[in-house]
Amino acid sequence: MLFNSLPFYIFFPLVTLGYFLLPHRFRWLWLLAASAYFYMAFIPAYILILLATILVDYFSGLAIEKAEGKRRRGFLILSLAANLGMLGFFKYFNFFNANAAALAHWLDWNYPIPSLNILLPIGLSFHTFQSMAYTIEVYRGNQKAERHIGILALYVLFYPQLVAGPIERPAHMLPQFREAHKFDYQNAADGLRLMAWGFFKKLVIADRLALLVNPVFAEPSGYPGPLLALAALAFSYQIYCDFSGYSDIAIGAARVMGFRLMTNFDRPYSSHSFSEFWRRWHISLSSWFRDYFYISLGGNRVPTWRHSLNIFLTFLVSGLWHGANWTFVIWGMLHGIYLIAEQWMKRPREAMFRFLRLGRAPRLQKALEWLAVFSLVSLAWIFFRAPSLAAALDYIQRIGRHWEPAGASLLFEQIRVTLGQNFPPAILFSSLNGAQVLIIVVLQILFLEAVQRLQRQQPLERILAAQPAILRWGAYYALLANILLFGAFEQTTFIYFQF
Amino acid sequence: MKPFLQRIFLLLPLLASMLFLNWFVDPAHLRAPDAYERGVVSMLAQGQAVTNVVNDDASAILEYHILAQTSAPDILLLGTSKSKGIHSDFFPGQTFFNAALSGSGLGDLLVIYHLYESRGLIPDAVILELNPWLLSAGRASQSKRFEARRAELEWNLLRDRAPARPSRVKRSRFSQSIYARIFTPDYFQSSLLQLWSAALHGAAPRAYHAGDATNGLTYFPDGSILVRPDMIANLGTEIPEAYALKYGWDPPGGIPLQMDVRQRKILEAFLARLLESGVKVTFYLPPYHPTSYELMMNAPSRFVTDIQSYFIELAQANRVEVIGSFNPGDLGITNADFYDPTHISTEAILRIFEENR
């Protein structure tokens, strides 16, 4: 079930109402049933994968807690093998098999293993990682094994974060399922505000930008360089608004019932360094990799070269986590290289700033840092979005072509027919040209950035709550009217569902 | 919870105004299915041109229009919007009906022809507009209205059985989808647009009337449709060009990467049935926009040339005349002949037909 679909608009209030009307002892069962229904709205049979994961991790958790020494480690390995095996089979088998076949073909060897005709279960990487966090924490002694299989199942299946996170930790979530939440006005109001904000990001910005991004990335040869550059920048905002919008809706839906999910995004495009970017982007995943992979490799308590290698490997695996394609691997590797280069170049960079006397203009220095980070992050997104490595390289090459001023009118027509597709303002005001459509969309992005800037001090919901009723309700009405008038209602799935 | 619910009710005016507008404007005529279309057809049947037709169910208009006829035309045209501009002046001295339906799949063509055949009305000649997507299993039918009948007709055709009588259209006044759509924000956007558009032209949002085109489309008694000339003129050449680029990689209706065997059998059986009934068949292959076609030749869509070869071989094997080509270069069709990225002007179609006479 999609958050931006009519069934969810019915599902959400019913489940929330049922949750508060039921006695506390039945609530876990209600939420579990609702979450299973939510997941089964995609492909019902795949719930069996989740059940298998839950069973393996439930018994592994109990066994790890009971066992000592090597047996403890053995049960952990069993659990991780089951989880990663499932992930490997459904997500990576065809990728590695195709590469092995290509290698065999190159070596002129016979390779008989065919590809499998299987669909990737929705959100597999998310719930697998959440499950693994549980057994690892039990193994590390930070978490007691969960005795109640229903509660553990709910930890994996909890519908708001089931298919695209945030990837939660057992110590944060499991106790919350035992709390007897009472209906709280503030929680409900905060949750709904956050959901509305998430819908704005998804429907008004992400899905609108997709109308430009999709055709341009599908056939870059049909468009001039400026449009390719614009589509690459648009994708940076599309993926951010799509994914952070999903997270906002998920966090908001959970908050209405009294659950606190972890923050997943914190204005990532305001970052002035790559390390800052990764503290702000997909926080639940980057902290997962930090806690369970990077630190296991030795983290930064190793020689410098090894530290750099640890960073590189972490980002390489993170890239592969996003998808079974070399484009994601390269995207991860690029970010690994960015971070390593940032560390190694720290002194030369400071020397250069001194030479340019940027110390006297700290704002300019900050702006240059921001520009460098945003440009390089956007460049890496091209690999993330392109269907293949060759397509990504071709796309980047083509950005430099056809910047002639004479092509401007066709360029704006192309913006009009892509970005302005089914755009009520563009149809209402038939004279609206491509440039005006672009301005309206850019204004929406600036509005997003302005609100996010306001959130530096305190969350949006708190800011709104502090305003007089007339202003507050005016803002609600304006936001909802904005969604109704400017939203792109095609019921597109969220990009991160595919992971 | 009570104060929360009370405050939530403050949002009701927004929801209520959305529902009210959706209900009042009802751009897809959900409240009274077919009443709008029946009204249009009653005027067409009296020989009047009907204009300001907005958000109509074109398949319903076509069905009622055909059922209002008591004799078969000399020439019947089956096809898509690409042929909708063909009118009776193309064929002086003969009766003509344009039964083309926008975006038709092969199944739709079967159902439309069956509306005549099942009543014993057999035309002398049929012009069959062929598009690549006719051979795509995923595009067997565009019209939900014809879906059930399409399946039944295909089944009969593949087994060489006589067609059954057309089953009556069963539609409840309020189907589930009506409730669903009336609550959707995209329907609200459509309502708003229709209201705005009608206000701009000084017309009621759901009005249609006899006479020259003022807003929307004009339907003619011979089944042809006129797109308002100033709408075409306003488009210029850049908008079609920009869309044509887009359609180069993603042609509307898609182009199959292989010919579906079942669809081929259905087409061949349909052609055989027409010829057996003594109908003279002509294939019409509408040209693509030159910009789209050029891009398509560098993409998987170049398979369109194989599909054209198949249509031509099929015609030759059955001694059927072929007019047109998917390749605009074969016909001397240029960008200027397109009033939008997929449709050529009526004058350009006439030129293609005249060259084949």
PDB file of N, CA, C and O in Angstrom, chain B residues 269-327:
ATOM      1  N   ALA B 269      -7.370 -13.261 -38.603  1.00  0.00           N
ATOM      2  CA  ALA B 269      -8.725 -13.841 -38.630  1.00  0.00           C
ATOM      3  C   ALA B 269      -9.766 -12.751 -38.904  1.00  0.00           C
ATOM      4  O   ALA B 269     -10.737 -12.978 -39.647  1.00  0.00           O
ATOM      5  N   PHE B 270      -9.551 -11.570 -38.344  1.00  0.00           N
ATOM      6  CA  PHE B 270     -10.482 -10.452 -38.553  1.00  0.00           C
ATOM      7  C   PHE B 270     -10.475 -10.052 -40.030  1.00  0.00           C
ATOM      8  O   PHE B 270     -11.531  -9.857 -40.650  1.00  0.00           O
ATOM      9  N   LEU B 271      -9.267  -9.973 -40.596  1.00  0.00           N
ATOM     10  CA  LEU B 271      -9.149  -9.614 -42.008  1.00  0.00           C
ATOM     11  C   LEU B 271      -9.839 -10.663 -42.878  1.00  0.00           C
ATOM     12  O   LEU B 271     -10.582 -10.330 -43.816  1.00  0.00           O
ATOM     13  N   ALA B 272      -9.609 -11.943 -42.545  1.00  0.00           N
ATOM     14  CA  ALA B 272     -10.226 -13.026 -43.319  1.00  0.00           C
ATOM     15  C   ALA B 272     -11.748 -12.913 -43.265  1.00  0.00           C
ATOM     16  O   ALA B 272     -12.442 -13.074 -44.280  1.00  0.00           O
ATOM     17  N   ARG B 273     -12.269 -12.595 -42.065  1.00  0.00           N
ATOM     18  CA  ARG B 273     -13.730 -12.498 -41.922  1.00  0.00           C
ATOM     19  C   ARG B 273     -14.281 -11.347 -42.769  1.00  0.00           C
ATOM     20  O   ARG B 273     -15.316 -11.464 -43.435  1.00  0.00           O
ATOM     21  N   LEU B 274     -13.574 -10.231 -42.766  1.00  0.00           N
ATOM     22  CA  LEU B 274     -14.021  -9.078 -43.561  1.00  0.00           C
ATOM     23  C   LEU B 274     -14.041  -9.436 -45.038  1.00  0.00           C
ATOM     24  O   LEU B 274     -15.020  -9.170 -45.753  1.00  0.00           O
ATOM     25  N   LEU B 275     -12.946 -10.066 -45.484  1.00  0.00           N
ATOM     26  CA  LEU B 275     -12.850 -10.404 -46.917  1.00  0.00           C
ATOM     27  C   LEU B 275     -13.901 -11.439 -47.316  1.00  0.00           C
ATOM     28  O   LEU B 275     -14.491 -11.351 -48.377  1.00  0.00           O
ATOM     29  N   GLU B 276     -14.129 -12.406 -46.412  1.00  0.00           N
ATOM     30  CA  GLU B 276     -15.156 -13.428 -46.692  1.00  0.00           C
ATOM     31  C   GLU B 276     -16.541 -12.802 -46.823  1.00  0.00           C
ATOM     32  O   GLU B 276     -17.388 -13.291 -47.569  1.00  0.00           O
ATOM     33  N   SER B 277     -16.769 -11.715 -46.070  1.00  0.00           N
ATOM     34  CA  SER B 277     -18.082 -11.047 -46.149  1.00  0.00           C
ATOM     35  C   SER B 277     -18.205 -10.185 -47.395  1.00  0.00           C
ATOM     36  O   SER B 277     -19.207  -9.492 -47.578  1.00  0.00           O
ATOM     37  N   GLY B 278     -17.150 -10.165 -48.207  1.00  0.00           N
ATOM     38  CA  GLY B 278     -17.202  -9.375 -49.433  1.00  0.00           C
ATOM     39  C   GLY B 278     -16.841  -7.927 -49.241  1.00  0.00           C
ATOM     40  O   GLY B 278     -17.119  -7.076 -50.099  1.00  0.00           O
ATOM     41  N   VAL B 279     -16.233  -7.609 -48.109  1.00  0.00           N
ATOM     42  CA  VAL B 279     -15.857  -6.225 -47.835  1.00  0.00           C
ATOM     43  C   VAL B 279     -14.502  -5.936 -48.481  1.00  0.00           C
ATOM     44  O   VAL B 279     -13.577  -6.739 -48.389  1.00  0.00           O
ATOM     45  N   LYS B 280     -14.412  -4.766 -49.143  1.00  0.00           N
ATOM     46  CA  LYS B 280     -13.127  -4.353 -49.705  1.00  0.00           C
ATOM     47  C   LYS B 280     -12.342  -3.672 -48.582  1.00  0.00           C
ATOM     48  O   LYS B 280     -12.831  -2.713 -47.973  1.00  0.00           O
ATOM     49  N   VAL B 281     -11.160  -4.199 -48.331  1.00  0.00           N
ATOM     50  CA  VAL B 281     -10.379  -3.669 -47.200  1.00  0.00           C
ATOM     51  C   VAL B 281      -9.195  -2.855 -47.710  1.00  0.00           C
ATOM     52  O   VAL B 281      -8.534  -3.235 -48.681  1.00  0.00           O
ATOM     53  N   THR B 282      -8.953  -1.737 -47.052  1.00  0.00           N
ATOM     54  CA  THR B 282      -7.761  -0.916 -47.339  1.00  0.00           C
ATOM     55  C   THR B 282      -7.033  -0.692 -46.020  1.00  0.00           C
ATOM     56  O   THR B 282      -7.673  -0.356 -45.011  1.00  0.00           O
ATOM     57  N   PHE B 283      -5.724  -0.910 -46.037  1.00  0.00           N
ATOM     58  CA  PHE B 283      -4.936  -0.606 -44.832  1.00  0.00           C
ATOM     59  C   PHE B 283      -4.466   0.836 -44.918  1.00  0.00           C
ATOM     60  O   PHE B 283      -3.998   1.277 -45.969  1.00  0.00           O
ATOM     61  N   TYR B 284      -4.536   1.539 -43.764  1.00  0.00           N
ATOM     62  CA  TYR B 284      -3.956   2.890 -43.708  1.00  0.00           C
ATOM     63  C   TYR B 284      -2.898   2.903 -42.598  1.00  0.00           C
ATOM     64  O   TYR B 284      -3.205   2.625 -41.431  1.00  0.00           O
ATOM     65  N   LEU B 285      -1.652   3.197 -42.987  1.00  0.00           N
ATOM     66  CA  LEU B 285      -0.558   3.274 -42.013  1.00  0.00           C
ATOM     67  C   LEU B 285      -0.250   4.751 -41.773  1.00  0.00           C
ATOM     68  O   LEU B 285       0.328   5.419 -42.638  1.00  0.00           O
ATOM     69  N   PRO B 286      -0.619   5.307 -40.605  1.00  0.00           N
ATOM     70  CA  PRO B 286      -0.414   6.745 -40.368  1.00  0.00           C
ATOM     71  C   PRO B 286       1.056   7.055 -40.071  1.00  0.00           C
ATOM     72  O   PRO B 286       1.718   6.292 -39.366  1.00  0.00           O
ATOM     73  N   PRO B 287       1.564   8.175 -40.582  1.00  0.00           N
ATOM     74  CA  PRO B 287       2.982   8.493 -40.361  1.00  0.00           C
ATOM     75  C   PRO B 287       3.264   9.012 -38.952  1.00  0.00           C
ATOM     76  O   PRO B 287       2.412   9.646 -38.344  1.00  0.00           O
ATOM     77  N   TYR B 288       4.463   8.714 -38.472  1.00  0.00           N
ATOM     78  CA  TYR B 288       4.936   9.309 -37.216  1.00  0.00           C
ATOM     79  C   TYR B 288       5.509  10.687 -37.505  1.00  0.00           C
ATOM     80  O   TYR B 288       5.879  10.997 -38.639  1.00  0.00           O
ATOM     81  N   HIS B 289       5.638  11.486 -36.464  1.00  0.00           N
ATOM     82  CA  HIS B 289       6.288  12.792 -36.573  1.00  0.00           C
ATOM     83  C   HIS B 289       7.749  12.560 -36.980  1.00  0.00           C
ATOM     84  O   HIS B 289       8.413  11.661 -36.434  1.00  0.00           O
ATOM     85  N   PRO B 290       8.275  13.323 -37.940  1.00  0.00           N
ATOM     86  CA  PRO B 290       9.651  13.090 -38.405  1.00  0.00           C
ATOM     87  C   PRO B 290      10.675  13.063 -37.276  1.00  0.00           C
ATOM     88  O   PRO B 290      11.586  12.231 -37.281  1.00  0.00           O
ATOM     89  N   THR B 291      10.533  13.949 -36.291  1.00  0.00           N
ATOM     90  CA  THR B 291      11.493  13.973 -35.176  1.00  0.00           C
ATOM     91  C   THR B 291      11.396  12.690 -34.350  1.00  0.00           C
ATOM     92  O   THR B 291      12.401  12.086 -33.983  1.00  0.00           O
ATOM     93  N   SER B 292      10.170  12.271 -34.064  1.00  0.00           N
ATOM     94  CA  SER B 292       9.976  11.032 -33.298  1.00  0.00           C
ATOM     95  C   SER B 292      10.543   9.852 -34.078  1.00  0.00           C
ATOM     96  O   SER B 292      11.244   9.008 -33.525  1.00  0.00           O
ATOM     97  N   TYR B 293      10.217   9.825 -35.367  1.00  0.00           N
ATOM     98  CA  TYR B 293      10.617   8.669 -36.184  1.00  0.00           C
ATOM     99  C   TYR B 293      12.133   8.545 -36.242  1.00  0.00           C
ATOM    100  O   TYR B 293      12.688   7.452 -36.135  1.00  0.00           O
ATOM    101  N   GLU B 294      12.790   9.693 -36.367  1.00  0.00           N
ATOM    102  CA  GLU B 294      14.251   9.679 -36.434  1.00  0.00           C
ATOM    103  C   GLU B 294      14.845   9.118 -35.131  1.00  0.00           C
ATOM    104  O   GLU B 294      15.754   8.291 -35.154  1.00  0.00           O
ATOM    105  N   LEU B 295      14.288   9.557 -34.005  1.00  0.00           N
ATOM    106  CA  LEU B 295      14.766   9.040 -32.708  1.00  0.00           C
ATOM    107  C   LEU B 295      14.446   7.556 -32.551  1.00  0.00           C
ATOM    108  O   LEU B 295      15.239   6.795 -32.023  1.00  0.00           O
ATOM    109  N   MET B 296      13.259   7.185 -33.022  1.00  0.00           N
ATOM    110  CA  MET B 296      12.841   5.785 -32.888  1.00  0.00           C
ATOM    111  C   MET B 296      13.768   4.841 -33.646  1.00  0.00           C
ATOM    112  O   MET B 296      13.973   3.700 -33.249  1.00  0.00           O
ATOM    113  N   MET B 297      14.325   5.342 -34.730  1.00  0.00           N
ATOM    114  CA  MET B 297      15.212   4.490 -35.532  1.00  0.00           C
ATOM    115  C   MET B 297      16.522   4.180 -34.795  1.00  0.00           C
ATOM    116  O   MET B 297      17.235   3.263 -35.154  1.00  0.00           O
ATOM    117  N   ASN B 298      16.826   4.958 -33.736  1.00  0.00           N
ATOM    118  CA  ASN B 298      18.032   4.702 -32.945  1.00  0.00           C
ATOM    119  C   ASN B 298      17.703   4.039 -31.610  1.00  0.00           C
ATOM    120  O   ASN B 298      18.503   4.045 -30.693  1.00  0.00           O
ATOM    121  N   ALA B 299      16.505   3.536 -31.490  1.00  0.00           N
ATOM    122  CA  ALA B 299      16.075   2.954 -30.209  1.00  0.00           C
ATOM    123  C   ALA B 299      15.417   1.601 -30.488  1.00  0.00           C
ATOM    124  O   ALA B 299      15.228   1.228 -31.652  1.00  0.00           O
ATOM    125  N   PRO B 300      15.070   0.865 -29.438  1.00  0.00           N
ATOM    126  CA  PRO B 300      14.376  -0.418 -29.675  1.00  0.00           C
ATOM    127  C   PRO B 300      13.106  -0.244 -30.503  1.00  0.00           C
ATOM    128  O   PRO B 300      12.657  -1.179 -31.164  1.00  0.00           O
ATOM    129  N   SER B 301      12.571   0.985 -30.488  1.00  0.00           N
ATOM    130  CA  SER B 301      11.342   1.240 -31.260  1.00  0.00           C
ATOM    131  C   SER B 301      11.543   1.087 -32.763  1.00  0.00           C
ATOM    132  O   SER B 301      10.584   1.137 -33.519  1.00  0.00           O
ATOM    133  N   ARG B 302      12.805   0.916 -33.212  1.00  0.00           N
ATOM    134  CA  ARG B 302      13.016   0.751 -34.667  1.00  0.00           C
ATOM    135  C   ARG B 302      12.335  -0.518 -35.168  1.00  0.00           C
ATOM    136  O   ARG B 302      12.236  -0.751 -36.367  1.00  0.00           O
ATOM    137  N   PHE B 303      11.879  -1.332 -34.213  1.00  0.00           N
ATOM    138  CA  PHE B 303      11.146  -2.534 -34.574  1.00  0.00           C
ATOM    139  C   PHE B 303       9.887  -2.190 -35.377  1.00  0.00           C
ATOM    140  O   PHE B 303       9.290  -3.048 -36.020  1.00  0.00           O
ATOM    141  N   VAL B 304       9.535  -0.913 -35.336  1.00  0.00           N
ATOM    142  CA  VAL B 304       8.361  -0.442 -36.082  1.00  0.00           C
ATOM    143  C   VAL B 304       8.502  -0.776 -37.579  1.00  0.00           C
ATOM    144  O   VAL B 304       7.507  -1.043 -38.266  1.00  0.00           O
ATOM    145  N   THR B 305       9.729  -0.807 -38.069  1.00  0.00           N
ATOM    146  CA  THR B 305       9.922  -1.116 -39.502  1.00  0.00           C
ATOM    147  C   THR B 305       9.566  -2.578 -39.790  1.00  0.00           C
ATOM    148  O   THR B 305       9.008  -2.896 -40.833  1.00  0.00           O
ATOM    149  N   ASP B 306       9.894  -3.484 -38.852  1.00  0.00           N
ATOM    150  CA  ASP B 306       9.522  -4.900 -39.017  1.00  0.00           C
ATOM    151  C   ASP B 306       8.000  -5.048 -38.998  1.00  0.00           C
ATOM    152  O   ASP B 306       7.431  -5.845 -39.745  1.00  0.00           O
ATOM    153  N   ILE B 307       7.379  -4.253 -38.121  1.00  0.00           N
ATOM    154  CA  ILE B 307       5.911  -4.343 -38.028  1.00  0.00           C
ATOM    155  C   ILE B 307       5.278  -3.852 -39.328  1.00  0.00           C
ATOM    156  O   ILE B 307       4.349  -4.475 -39.860  1.00  0.00           O
ATOM    157  N   GLN B 308       5.831  -2.774 -39.876  1.00  0.00           N
ATOM    158  CA  GLN B 308       5.305  -2.272 -41.155  1.00  0.00           C
ATOM    159  C   GLN B 308       5.473  -3.322 -42.253  1.00  0.00           C
ATOM    160  O   GLN B 308       4.558  -3.540 -43.062  1.00  0.00           O
ATOM    161  N   SER B 309       6.629  -3.967 -42.274  1.00  0.00           N
ATOM    162  CA  SER B 309       6.858  -5.011 -43.290  1.00  0.00           C
ATOM    163  C   SER B 309       5.813  -6.111 -43.160  1.00  0.00           C
ATOM    164  O   SER B 309       5.289  -6.622 -44.157  1.00  0.00           O
ATOM    165  N   TYR B 310       5.517  -6.476 -41.914  1.00  0.00           N
ATOM    166  CA  TYR B 310       4.517  -7.527 -41.691  1.00  0.00           C
ATOM    167  C   TYR B 310       3.149  -7.094 -42.225  1.00  0.00           C
ATOM    168  O   TYR B 310       2.458  -7.854 -42.909  1.00  0.00           O
ATOM    169  N   PHE B 311       2.755  -5.829 -41.925  1.00  0.00           N
ATOM    170  CA  PHE B 311       1.454  -5.346 -42.405  1.00  0.00           C
ATOM    171  C   PHE B 311       1.406  -5.366 -43.933  1.00  0.00           C
ATOM    172  O   PHE B 311       0.385  -5.735 -44.525  1.00  0.00           O
ATOM    173  N   ILE B 312       2.512  -4.976 -44.546  1.00  0.00           N
ATOM    174  CA  ILE B 312       2.535  -4.931 -46.017  1.00  0.00           C
ATOM    175  C   ILE B 312       2.475  -6.347 -46.590  1.00  0.00           C
ATOM    176  O   ILE B 312       1.737  -6.616 -47.556  1.00  0.00           O
ATOM    177  N   GLU B 313       3.217  -7.275 -45.985  1.00  0.00           N
ATOM    178  CA  GLU B 313       3.163  -8.673 -46.460  1.00  0.00           C
ATOM    179  C   GLU B 313       1.753  -9.235 -46.296  1.00  0.00           C
ATOM    180  O   GLU B 313       1.251  -9.957 -47.166  1.00  0.00           O
ATOM    181  N   LEU B 314       1.123  -8.898 -45.168  1.00  0.00           N
ATOM    182  CA  LEU B 314      -0.246  -9.365 -44.923  1.00  0.00           C
ATOM    183  C   LEU B 314      -1.184  -8.813 -46.004  1.00  0.00           C
ATOM    184  O   LEU B 314      -2.048  -9.532 -46.539  1.00  0.00           O
ATOM    185  N   ALA B 315      -0.990  -7.558 -46.352  1.00  0.00           N
ATOM    186  CA  ALA B 315      -1.822  -6.923 -47.390  1.00  0.00           C
ATOM    187  C   ALA B 315      -1.594  -7.596 -48.741  1.00  0.00           C
ATOM    188  O   ALA B 315      -2.558  -7.919 -49.452  1.00  0.00           O
ATOM    189  N   GLN B 316      -0.320  -7.802 -49.065  1.00  0.00           N
ATOM    190  CA  GLN B 316      -0.002  -8.417 -50.359  1.00  0.00           C
ATOM    191  C   GLN B 316      -0.598  -9.821 -50.450  1.00  0.00           C
ATOM    192  O   GLN B 316      -1.145 -10.220 -51.472  1.00  0.00           O
ATOM    193  N   ALA B 317      -0.490 -10.586 -49.368  1.00  0.00           N
ATOM    194  CA  ALA B 317      -1.001 -11.968 -49.368  1.00  0.00           C
ATOM    195  C   ALA B 317      -2.503 -11.996 -49.561  1.00  0.00           C
ATOM    196  O   ALA B 317      -3.058 -12.984 -50.051  1.00  0.00           O
ATOM    197  N   ASN B 318      -3.181 -10.904 -49.171  1.00  0.00           N
ATOM    198  CA  ASN B 318      -4.649 -10.888 -49.267  1.00  0.00           C
ATOM    199  C   ASN B 318      -5.169  -9.897 -50.303  1.00  0.00           C
ATOM    200  O   ASN B 318      -6.358  -9.608 -50.330  1.00  0.00           O
ATOM    201  N   ARG B 319      -4.240  -9.380 -51.110  1.00  0.00           N
ATOM    202  CA  ARG B 319      -4.570  -8.401 -52.161  1.00  0.00           C
ATOM    203  C   ARG B 319      -5.328  -7.203 -51.586  1.00  0.00           C
ATOM    204  O   ARG B 319      -6.419  -6.844 -52.072  1.00  0.00           O
ATOM    205  N   VAL B 320      -4.782  -6.688 -50.535  1.00  0.00           N
ATOM    206  CA  VAL B 320      -5.378  -5.522 -49.876  1.00  0.00           C
ATOM    207  C   VAL B 320      -4.529  -4.302 -50.217  1.00  0.00           C
ATOM    208  O   VAL B 320      -3.303  -4.368 -50.208  1.00  0.00           O
ATOM    209  N   GLU B 321      -5.214  -3.198 -50.511  1.00  0.00           N
ATOM    210  CA  GLU B 321      -4.489  -1.966 -50.838  1.00  0.00           C
ATOM    211  C   GLU B 321      -3.902  -1.346 -49.564  1.00  0.00           C
ATOM    212  O   GLU B 321      -4.529  -1.397 -48.497  1.00  0.00           O
ATOM    213  N   VAL B 322      -2.709  -0.758 -49.678  1.00  0.00           N
ATOM    214  CA  VAL B 322      -2.088  -0.086 -48.524  1.00  0.00           C
ATOM    215  C   VAL B 322      -1.897   1.396 -48.852  1.00  0.00           C
ATOM    216  O   VAL B 322      -1.344   1.739 -49.890  1.00  0.00           O
ATOM    217  N   ILE B 323      -2.357   2.237 -47.943  1.00  0.00           N
ATOM    218  CA  ILE B 323      -2.144   3.684 -48.071  1.00  0.00           C
ATOM    219  C   ILE B 323      -1.288   4.124 -46.891  1.00  0.00           C
ATOM    220  O   ILE B 323      -1.520   3.694 -45.762  1.00  0.00           O
ATOM    221  N   GLY B 324      -0.292   4.965 -47.147  1.00  0.00           N
ATOM    222  CA  GLY B 324       0.504   5.547 -46.060  1.00  0.00           C
ATOM    223  C   GLY B 324       1.713   4.717 -45.676  1.00  0.00           C
ATOM    224  O   GLY B 324       2.023   3.691 -46.292  1.00  0.00           O
ATOM    225  N   SER B 325       2.394   5.210 -44.658  1.00  0.00           N
ATOM    226  CA  SER B 325       3.596   4.552 -44.157  1.00  0.00           C
ATOM    227  C   SER B 325       3.903   5.141 -42.777  1.00  0.00           C
ATOM    228  O   SER B 325       3.602   6.307 -42.517  1.00  0.00           O
ATOM    229  N   PHE B 326       4.495   4.339 -41.881  1.00  0.00           N
ATOM    230  CA  PHE B 326       4.892   4.895 -40.578  1.00  0.00           C
ATOM    231  C   PHE B 326       6.022   5.916 -40.761  1.00  0.00           C
ATOM    232  O   PHE B 326       6.203   6.798 -39.940  1.00  0.00           O
ATOM    233  N   ASN B 327       6.780   5.730 -41.848  1.00  0.00           N
ATOM    234  CA  ASN B 327       7.909   6.631 -42.110  1.00  0.00           C
ATOM    235  C   ASN B 327       7.411   7.876 -42.852  1.00  0.00           C
ATOM    236  O   ASN B 327       6.996   7.799 -44.010  1.00  0.00           O
TER     237      ASN B 327
END
